[in-house]
Structure formats: structure tokens, C-alpha cells
Amino acid sequence: MPSLDIGSVKGLSETEVAEKLRTEGYNELPEPQKHGIFGIIFEVVKEPMFILLVASGLVYFVLGDVTEALMLMSFVVVIIGITVYQEQKTGRALDALRMLSSPRALVIREGKHKRIAGREVVTGDMLILVEGDRVPADAVLISANNVTVDESLLTGESIPVRKIAGTSGSHPERPGGDDLPFVWSGTLVVQGQGLAEVRSTGARTEMGKIGTVLQTVERSETRLKGEISWIVRSIAIVGIFLCSIIVVVYGLTRFNWIEGLLAGITLAMAILPEEFPVVLTVFLALGAWRISRKNVLTRQVPAIETLGSATVLCVDKTGTLTENRMTVRSFFAGGQFCDHDATGKNSVPDICHELAEFAILACKKDPFDPMEKALLQLREGDFGRTEHIHSGWELITEYPLSPELLAMSNVWRSPGGHDYIIAAKGAPEAIADLCHFDETKQQALTADINTMAVKGLRVLGVAKASFTRSDLPDGQHDFTFTFVGLVGFADPVRPQVAEAIAECRTAGIRVIMITGDYPLTAMNIAQQIGLDDSGTCITGTELDAMSEVELRKRIRSASIFARVVPEQKLRIVNALKSEGDVVAMTGDGVNDAPALKSADIGIAMGGRGTDVAREASSLVLLDDNFTSIVAAVRLGRRIFDNLKKAMAYIFSVHIPIAGMSLIPVLFNMPLVLLPIHIVFLELIIDPACSIVFESEKDEKDVMDRPPRHKDDGLFTKKILALSLLQGFVVLAVVLGVYVNALGRGLGEAEVRTLTFTTIVIANLCLILTNRSWSDTIIATVRTPNKAMRWVFAGTIIALILVLSIPVLQDLFRFGSVSFVDLLVCTLAGVGSVLWFECYKYRWGRRGETKGRD
């Protein structure tokens, strides 16, 4: 079987790539039809608020008030503009996520390995394919080493097919069948590695021809959306009932059915919380975008909801808690331990030369594995000039690592020779198995391993064999191996991991480290990062021997799992979930996919992870860094906090508006609010709830409180009670100003002016007080919020204009009022939220208010 030899491959130049992208386009299937501006406008036209506005305008036309009708229609244009802006901003955020989530490809260009987005692959590119990769384009294999591919996406056959190397001139064939040199876009490499030349991209691939659409990031249906839809439907039913009553009462008491219809429309506009679904869409889409800026890609939007509920983070040690930057630190050969000093003149002691020789021979020629890279670095210095470096030897075949045997072997042939040399490396237990160690030798080896592992080293065993027959056996066990020694690797802990672990502890989140390393190595790393290891360490062997009941009992205190294979992660996840935990699990390999899918939050590694792991996950860690996971959890809590603030504000602000639309009609008092006033208030509410609250900073205690329960909705009893109380207090204050103005004998226009001014000021104060449910306004004003500044400035300027310009006064049916009256309205609006500020201050002082829960 041809070996993978890519050292001499140069690939395309960047100039050639740019020209091919210009002439052939990107490697992507046609996107589904997007909503353009006209499509967004059409969606707005179907909204109930739009219909009510148009109905109000028509009523004013019937009444002969053309000016007010035109004003309402102009507001329609403004609302459409706001909606288009929000939709396009959301769309851009989602498009950016789609770009990030497209399959990746490792190509050779200008002789260098380069990781690119799959959409940037062009014909003629040289693809490096390894186990777990999703093939980004149709290609022909130039070199193949034990390559098998799952083509079920194209053929429906679930059994992977074997691939062989061909030539760049091979004629394309249809998918399906063994021993073909072709790989097709969307298929999955399940074993081996190969080098392939791209033949077709985009719509010209087999995938493109049959119109198959790959999985993309999209607006998923979420539990929150269901909850909000139920709230909106319930309020809408109540609103329709009240509107009908208003129309009937107004018509029967005032004998003016047209104005009664106008009053009913006004109440409908005041009650209808059309902001709820908009707010949810904006928060989740922009939340995913914000999380991506922390190097975490959201593949499934519901994960944003779940992040704040995570109680357990199960993380891989290598590459997530550590830097995945291996260096050889120690050897064990000939019964002696030797330290390795890469900077020394003779970095490999003489007694360890054979060990280093066969460790290097057991590596791939052009490896990606950090430990193999570290072993190949042994060729530097004096050792690289000895007879133990065999640059002219031919790699005949490779026996890959498998779940049953955690070791791999390379079969080499010297130039002109007929004998085969076999070099094996892997888990020391697997190497001992290959060497058929008896119990005495196994115990001695375990003691040597522990000597290295206690120093925090990751240990690999190395063995050698020779073979003279021409037909190679099917498995590694058919060779007669001799044990050569052990190699110890050090992988430094990532900076800031210890601080992130401590932050998780204060946030009520358990961190569980899962590794394939030895228990002593794992416990050494746990001590370095401050991970609680009081619950001892559970090994993969112990895990297999445990019943489900025993595992559930042990897992309550366990923080370290060592010598674990990927298939065992699924048991760990399920045991944690059965204990009521919300589990986030990291993984990077093909075999991690079941655990990632089962976890409440599956987190795939973006740097070293396979496409299969990415597709099974809900989040992708772009920099493979544990601190990014913690940052995403913090952001998830912030997003949910701000979403609750926005929803609570919407509830609160609609109560005084609806109340002042309903009460005057029921008690035969002068009408205060007309459709034009409702629209003015909506122009404050919409950007406030969707932009101001979305950009609000996180609460100071966001990571100092336990995770919220996964079944908690947006409105707990406490939040709903406080929201309603805020709204009814504002309604009482506004109603007091209204009644006082009537009692003073002011005209209807003046009464409307004072009442409306109070509502606007109270609205702005509700925004200020709901920015935080733990800090007072005095504390939050020190935290900048650009969106809030624009909303406040626009609102105050607009209010001054409608109060002072005669034409606008007439449109809003306002009258002239004194400065003292306006000052009283301002103080009344501010006073309507003072009780809540006192509440926050009191509970903040007692330390009993923890955010909003």
C-alpha cells in the first residue's frame, strides 16, 4: 500500500488560488433564498402592530383628520426602518456564524500546510485527509494509508468503503464500492490518512449535483421561544376581549362608534407585546455573535439558553487545560531513568539511543500529533547525526491505533533490504501486551511508569520487532515485539486556567478533568490548576467494573477520570445527567461524538477537533482553551440576565400605557392616549428592549451565584411579581397626575400633555432602574451604554419638540403647560421607580439579592 509522503508536495500558489476563486467561485452550495429588504417589509406588513397602525390611519381619514392620518403613516415608515435595521444586523451575525461553522480543510499551498475554511478550497488544491475529516470537495487520492470512507450520505450504504491511491489523471467514477481512488464532498474519513487532489468544488461536486444541503447554523426553535409564544398568545386573547369591551362601552356611553373603534385600536396597540419575539431573536442571534468573539462558535442556538444552567464542565486535559505543546522530558531505557535536555550538546544519552531511534520510527513522516512532533525534534543536535536516524528507509505500511489496542506500529524497509523493521509506540499497557509481559514484568513496568507519572509526565511505551516474510500479517499481535523503553512528555498548563477553575468554583460549577493519562499525571495537573482532587481519581478500568448505581454514587464527588477512552465519556455524561446535572462536555475525536451529542452542551475542539465532533456538538471551541469555555458561560449568564431584564421592562412599561387607554373609557373620562401617542412610546420601547438591554454589561455577581435551574423560565414568581408591581406603581403615579390635572380644571389638551409627559419620563426611568436588579441607578450610570445614550437623547429631544412646536402640538393634541407643571411631571416619573431603588439598596446591603434570581 502506498505510504503518505507529502514532503515534496508544493501545492498551488496564492496567485493561482485567487484566480481560481475569481473564475470558479467559492466551494459552497447555493444558499437558500434570503429575505431582502422587500421580504423583510412584507413580514412587517403581516405584523399585528402594523395592521393596527394602518387601521388607525384609515379611521382618521374617515374622520377627516388627514394630518394625523399622514403622521401615523409616517410612523409606519419609521417602524419598517427599525425592523429592517434589526433584521439585517441579526442576519449579518448569523452569516458570520455560518462562515465560521463551514467544514475546515487542511491544504498544502506553496509547500506549507494551511488550515482554511472549506469554502476556500479550489480545484487543484492538495488536501491532507485524516481520520474524522469531512471531505470538503470531490478529489482523487494521490497517496493513501489505510483510508476508509463513509459514503452513506451519497450512496445510502452504511458500511465504510476502502480507498486506494490513484493518479491525477484517473477518470472520475460514481460513488460506492471498494478500492476506488476518489473521495467525494460531504463524505467522512473514518480511518487512515491520505493526500488528495481536488477535482470539483461547489455545485459541480456530486453533493452539489443532487442538491444535498449540509447542516448550517440557523435560527433554531427554542424552549424560550415556546414560552414567549404562549405569553404573547395569552396577552393577545386578553387584549382582544378588552378591546371589544372598550368599543362597545364607548359606543353605548358616548354614541360615537368610530371614535370607539379608535379607542379600541389604541388599547390593542398598548396591550400587544409584539416586542417579545423580536427581542428573543435579536438577543439569541447577537448573543451567538458575542460568544464567537470569545472564540466559541455557536452551532445550535438553544445552547445559549443552556449555558447559564451548566452545573458541570467535563473537560479534556490535553490541549484544553494544557497547551498541547509536548516536549520530551524523560527516558527510561536499560533499567535507567534519564532526563532529556533539548538545549544540551548530547540531548539523548547513549543508553537511550535505541529508544529514541524506535520512537522516531513509530511516528508518521509528517505528523500532527504533538507527541510525535516532540519525538521528531530529537533528530536535532548530535543525535540527528548518528546512525540511528534512517532518512532513507521506506515506510511500507502502518497499523493504526484502535480502541482495542492503544498502540500503533510502522513497518519499515531499509534500502535494498528484504527484512522489515517494525517500530511500535502507544500506551505502556498496550506495549506490554504486545510484548507479552507476565505479571512480574507488568508490575515492574507499572512502578517505572508511576515514577514518571508522579512528575506530571505523559508516558508512552516503545517496542521493536523484525520480520522476514513478504506477506505482512493482519494485526500487530502477529509480530514478536521486544520492549525498548518509556518516553515521558511534559505539557505545560495553560495560563489563566487556575483562575478560571476558581471562577467556576465560585459560580457553583464543578469541573471534571477527563484524560487518557495515568492517574498520577492527572492528579499532578489537578494540583497545578487548583482542581479539587479530594474525591480521588476514577480510572477507566474501575469505570468498566462499576454498576450504574455505584457510578452515580461515586461521580457526585469525583473530579478526575484517568485512563479513560472516548467511548467511556458517554457513561460519565449519562451518570451526571441522571443526578440532575446540566453537563457541558468537550471532545475532539470521532469516538467523542456520542458523548458530545448526549451532553446538554457538547463542545467540540475547533483547532484539533474532527468534523464529526464539530457536527455532534452545540458549541465549537475555536482556540481549544478552557478559559474560553468559562468566558462563554459568563456570557451565557449575562445574555439570559439581560433577556429577563428586557422582558420584565416590556411587561412593566405596557401596564401604565394600557391602563391609561382603558381607565378613561370605563369611567367616562377624557381620553389621554391616541394611536399617535402609542407609536411615539413604541419608538422608545423597541430600541430600548432590543438594543439597550442586549448591550448591557453583566451583573457584578454573575459568576458569584449558583447556576439557574434548567427548567426556570424567563418569569419566575418573583420576577413576574416585581415587574407587575413596577408597572402598577407607575400607573398609579400617572393616574394621580391625570386626576390632579382634571381636578385643577385644566383642559383636555393640557391634561393629555401632563399625563403623556409623565409616562415618557417614567418609561425612561424604568429603563434606568431595570438595567440592573442588584445595583442602584447611581451605580449603573457609571457603566457606559452607548445605545441607551442615543435612546435617551432621541426621546428627550423628540419630547421637547412635540411640547414646544405648535404644529407638533396640534398633531399630538397637546396644550401649553407651565415649566412648573413639567417639572412636577418629571419628578413624578422619577418618583415612580424610587421604591424599586430602595428595594435594591436594602437587599443589596443585606447580601440577599443575587442578580435577578
Short mmCIF file of N, CA and C in Angstrom, two decimals, residues 620-690:
data_model
loop_
_atom_site.label_atom_id
_atom_site.label_comp_id
_atom_site.label_asym_id
_atom_site.label_seq_id
_atom_site.Cartn_x
_atom_site.Cartn_y
_atom_site.Cartn_z
N VAL A 620 -18.46 25.11 19.42
CA VAL A 620 -17.12 24.75 18.96
C VAL A 620 -16.12 25.73 19.58
N LEU A 621 -15.14 25.17 20.25
CA LEU A 621 -14.11 25.97 20.93
C LEU A 621 -13.01 26.27 19.92
N LEU A 622 -12.98 27.49 19.40
CA LEU A 622 -12.09 27.80 18.29
C LEU A 622 -10.62 27.80 18.68
N ASP A 623 -10.32 28.10 19.94
CA ASP A 623 -8.91 28.12 20.36
C ASP A 623 -8.56 26.99 21.31
N ASP A 624 -9.50 26.04 21.52
CA ASP A 624 -9.27 24.86 22.36
C ASP A 624 -8.85 25.22 23.78
N ASN A 625 -9.27 26.37 24.27
CA ASN A 625 -8.79 26.88 25.56
C ASN A 625 -9.91 26.82 26.59
N PHE A 626 -9.61 26.25 27.76
CA PHE A 626 -10.60 26.13 28.82
C PHE A 626 -11.15 27.48 29.26
N THR A 627 -10.28 28.48 29.29
CA THR A 627 -10.75 29.80 29.74
C THR A 627 -11.83 30.36 28.81
N SER A 628 -11.81 29.96 27.54
CA SER A 628 -12.86 30.41 26.61
C SER A 628 -14.21 29.79 26.96
N ILE A 629 -14.19 28.55 27.48
CA ILE A 629 -15.44 27.92 27.91
C ILE A 629 -16.04 28.70 29.07
N VAL A 630 -15.20 29.06 30.03
CA VAL A 630 -15.68 29.81 31.19
C VAL A 630 -16.19 31.18 30.76
N ALA A 631 -15.49 31.82 29.80
CA ALA A 631 -15.96 33.11 29.29
C ALA A 631 -17.32 32.96 28.61
N ALA A 632 -17.53 31.84 27.91
CA ALA A 632 -18.81 31.60 27.26
C ALA A 632 -19.91 31.39 28.29
N VAL A 633 -19.61 30.70 29.38
CA VAL A 633 -20.60 30.50 30.45
C VAL A 633 -20.98 31.85 31.05
N ARG A 634 -19.98 32.69 31.28
CA ARG A 634 -20.25 34.04 31.81
C ARG A 634 -21.17 34.80 30.86
N LEU A 635 -20.85 34.74 29.56
CA LEU A 635 -21.68 35.43 28.58
C LEU A 635 -23.08 34.84 28.51
N GLY A 636 -23.17 33.51 28.63
CA GLY A 636 -24.49 32.88 28.62
C GLY A 636 -25.34 33.37 29.77
N ARG A 637 -24.74 33.51 30.94
CA ARG A 637 -25.48 34.05 32.09
C ARG A 637 -25.88 35.50 31.86
N ARG A 638 -24.95 36.26 31.29
CA ARG A 638 -25.25 37.67 31.02
C ARG A 638 -26.40 37.80 30.03
N ILE A 639 -26.36 36.99 28.95
CA ILE A 639 -27.40 37.07 27.93
C ILE A 639 -28.77 36.77 28.54
N PHE A 640 -28.83 35.71 29.36
CA PHE A 640 -30.12 35.35 29.95
C PHE A 640 -30.57 36.41 30.95
N ASP A 641 -29.63 36.95 31.73
CA ASP A 641 -29.97 38.04 32.66
C ASP A 641 -30.57 39.22 31.90
N ASN A 642 -29.88 39.65 30.85
CA ASN A 642 -30.34 40.82 30.10
C ASN A 642 -31.66 40.55 29.38
N LEU A 643 -31.84 39.30 28.94
CA LEU A 643 -33.11 38.95 28.30
C LEU A 643 -34.25 39.06 29.30
N LYS A 644 -34.01 38.62 30.53
CA LYS A 644 -35.04 38.73 31.57
C LYS A 644 -35.31 40.20 31.92
N LYS A 645 -34.26 41.00 31.95
CA LYS A 645 -34.45 42.43 32.20
C LYS A 645 -35.33 43.06 31.12
N ALA A 646 -35.03 42.73 29.86
CA ALA A 646 -35.79 43.30 28.75
C ALA A 646 -37.24 42.87 28.81
N MET A 647 -37.49 41.59 29.08
CA MET A 647 -38.86 41.09 29.15
C MET A 647 -39.61 41.71 30.33
N ALA A 648 -38.94 41.84 31.46
CA ALA A 648 -39.57 42.47 32.62
C ALA A 648 -39.91 43.93 32.33
N TYR A 649 -39.00 44.62 31.65
CA TYR A 649 -39.26 46.02 31.27
C TYR A 649 -40.48 46.12 30.36
N ILE A 650 -40.56 45.21 29.38
CA ILE A 650 -41.70 45.24 28.46
C ILE A 650 -43.00 45.05 29.22
N PHE A 651 -43.01 44.10 30.15
CA PHE A 651 -44.20 43.89 30.97
C PHE A 651 -44.56 45.15 31.75
N SER A 652 -43.54 45.71 32.40
CA SER A 652 -43.79 46.86 33.27
C SER A 652 -44.30 48.06 32.48
N VAL A 653 -43.68 48.36 31.34
CA VAL A 653 -44.00 49.59 30.63
C VAL A 653 -45.36 49.54 29.95
N HIS A 654 -45.83 48.33 29.62
CA HIS A 654 -47.13 48.23 28.96
C HIS A 654 -48.31 48.43 29.91
N ILE A 655 -48.07 48.22 31.21
CA ILE A 655 -49.17 48.35 32.17
C ILE A 655 -49.68 49.78 32.26
N PRO A 656 -48.83 50.81 32.47
CA PRO A 656 -49.38 52.19 32.51
C PRO A 656 -49.96 52.62 31.16
N ILE A 657 -49.37 52.18 30.07
CA ILE A 657 -49.89 52.56 28.75
C ILE A 657 -51.28 51.96 28.54
N ALA A 658 -51.41 50.67 28.84
CA ALA A 658 -52.71 50.01 28.69
C ALA A 658 -53.72 50.57 29.69
N GLY A 659 -53.25 50.82 30.92
CA GLY A 659 -54.16 51.34 31.94
C GLY A 659 -54.73 52.69 31.58
N MET A 660 -53.88 53.59 31.05
CA MET A 660 -54.36 54.93 30.70
C MET A 660 -55.15 54.91 29.38
N SER A 661 -55.13 53.80 28.66
CA SER A 661 -56.00 53.65 27.49
C SER A 661 -57.36 53.10 27.90
N LEU A 662 -57.40 52.35 28.99
CA LEU A 662 -58.62 51.66 29.41
C LEU A 662 -59.44 52.46 30.42
N ILE A 663 -58.78 52.99 31.45
CA ILE A 663 -59.50 53.62 32.57
C ILE A 663 -60.37 54.80 32.13
N PRO A 664 -59.86 55.74 31.31
CA PRO A 664 -60.72 56.87 30.91
C PRO A 664 -62.00 56.43 30.19
N VAL A 665 -61.92 55.36 29.42
CA VAL A 665 -63.11 54.90 28.70
C VAL A 665 -64.11 54.29 29.66
N LEU A 666 -63.63 53.47 30.59
CA LEU A 666 -64.52 52.79 31.52
C LEU A 666 -65.22 53.78 32.45
N PHE A 667 -64.55 54.86 32.80
CA PHE A 667 -65.12 55.81 33.76
C PHE A 667 -65.59 57.11 33.11
N ASN A 668 -65.74 57.06 31.79
CA ASN A 668 -66.28 58.19 31.04
C ASN A 668 -65.49 59.48 31.31
N MET A 669 -64.18 59.37 31.23
CA MET A 669 -63.28 60.50 31.45
C MET A 669 -62.62 60.84 30.12
N PRO A 670 -61.99 62.00 30.00
CA PRO A 670 -61.36 62.39 28.73
C PRO A 670 -60.25 61.40 28.32
N LEU A 671 -60.25 61.07 27.03
CA LEU A 671 -59.22 60.18 26.52
C LEU A 671 -57.86 60.86 26.56
N VAL A 672 -56.84 60.09 26.97
CA VAL A 672 -55.49 60.63 27.08
C VAL A 672 -54.62 60.18 25.90
N LEU A 673 -54.62 58.88 25.69
CA LEU A 673 -53.73 58.31 24.70
C LEU A 673 -54.47 57.98 23.40
N LEU A 674 -53.87 58.41 22.30
CA LEU A 674 -54.37 58.12 20.96
C LEU A 674 -53.30 57.28 20.25
N PRO A 675 -53.63 56.71 19.09
CA PRO A 675 -52.64 55.88 18.40
C PRO A 675 -51.30 56.56 18.18
N ILE A 676 -51.29 57.87 17.92
CA ILE A 676 -50.03 58.56 17.67
C ILE A 676 -49.14 58.56 18.91
N HIS A 677 -49.79 58.62 20.09
CA HIS A 677 -49.01 58.60 21.33
C HIS A 677 -48.42 57.20 21.57
N ILE A 678 -49.21 56.17 21.26
CA ILE A 678 -48.73 54.81 21.44
C ILE A 678 -47.51 54.56 20.54
N VAL A 679 -47.59 55.05 19.30
CA VAL A 679 -46.48 54.87 18.36
C VAL A 679 -45.23 55.57 18.88
N PHE A 680 -45.38 56.79 19.42
CA PHE A 680 -44.25 57.52 19.99
C PHE A 680 -43.60 56.70 21.09
N LEU A 681 -44.43 56.12 21.97
CA LEU A 681 -43.89 55.32 23.07
C LEU A 681 -43.23 54.04 22.56
N GLU A 682 -43.81 53.45 21.51
CA GLU A 682 -43.21 52.23 20.94
C GLU A 682 -41.83 52.51 20.35
N LEU A 683 -41.66 53.74 19.82
CA LEU A 683 -40.36 54.10 19.26
C LEU A 683 -39.29 54.20 20.35
N ILE A 684 -39.72 54.32 21.60
CA ILE A 684 -38.78 54.26 22.72
C ILE A 684 -38.58 52.82 23.16
N ILE A 685 -39.71 52.11 23.26
CA ILE A 685 -39.68 50.76 23.82
C ILE A 685 -38.89 49.79 22.94
N ASP A 686 -39.12 49.84 21.62
CA ASP A 686 -38.49 48.86 20.72
C ASP A 686 -36.97 48.87 20.79
N PRO A 687 -36.32 50.04 20.57
CA PRO A 687 -34.85 50.01 20.67
C PRO A 687 -34.35 49.80 22.08
N ALA A 688 -35.14 50.21 23.07
CA ALA A 688 -34.70 50.04 24.46
C ALA A 688 -34.60 48.57 24.80
N CYS A 689 -35.67 47.81 24.48
CA CYS A 689 -35.68 46.41 24.91
C CYS A 689 -34.79 45.53 24.04
N SER A 690 -34.58 45.90 22.78
CA SER A 690 -33.80 45.03 21.90
C SER A 690 -32.34 45.44 21.78
#
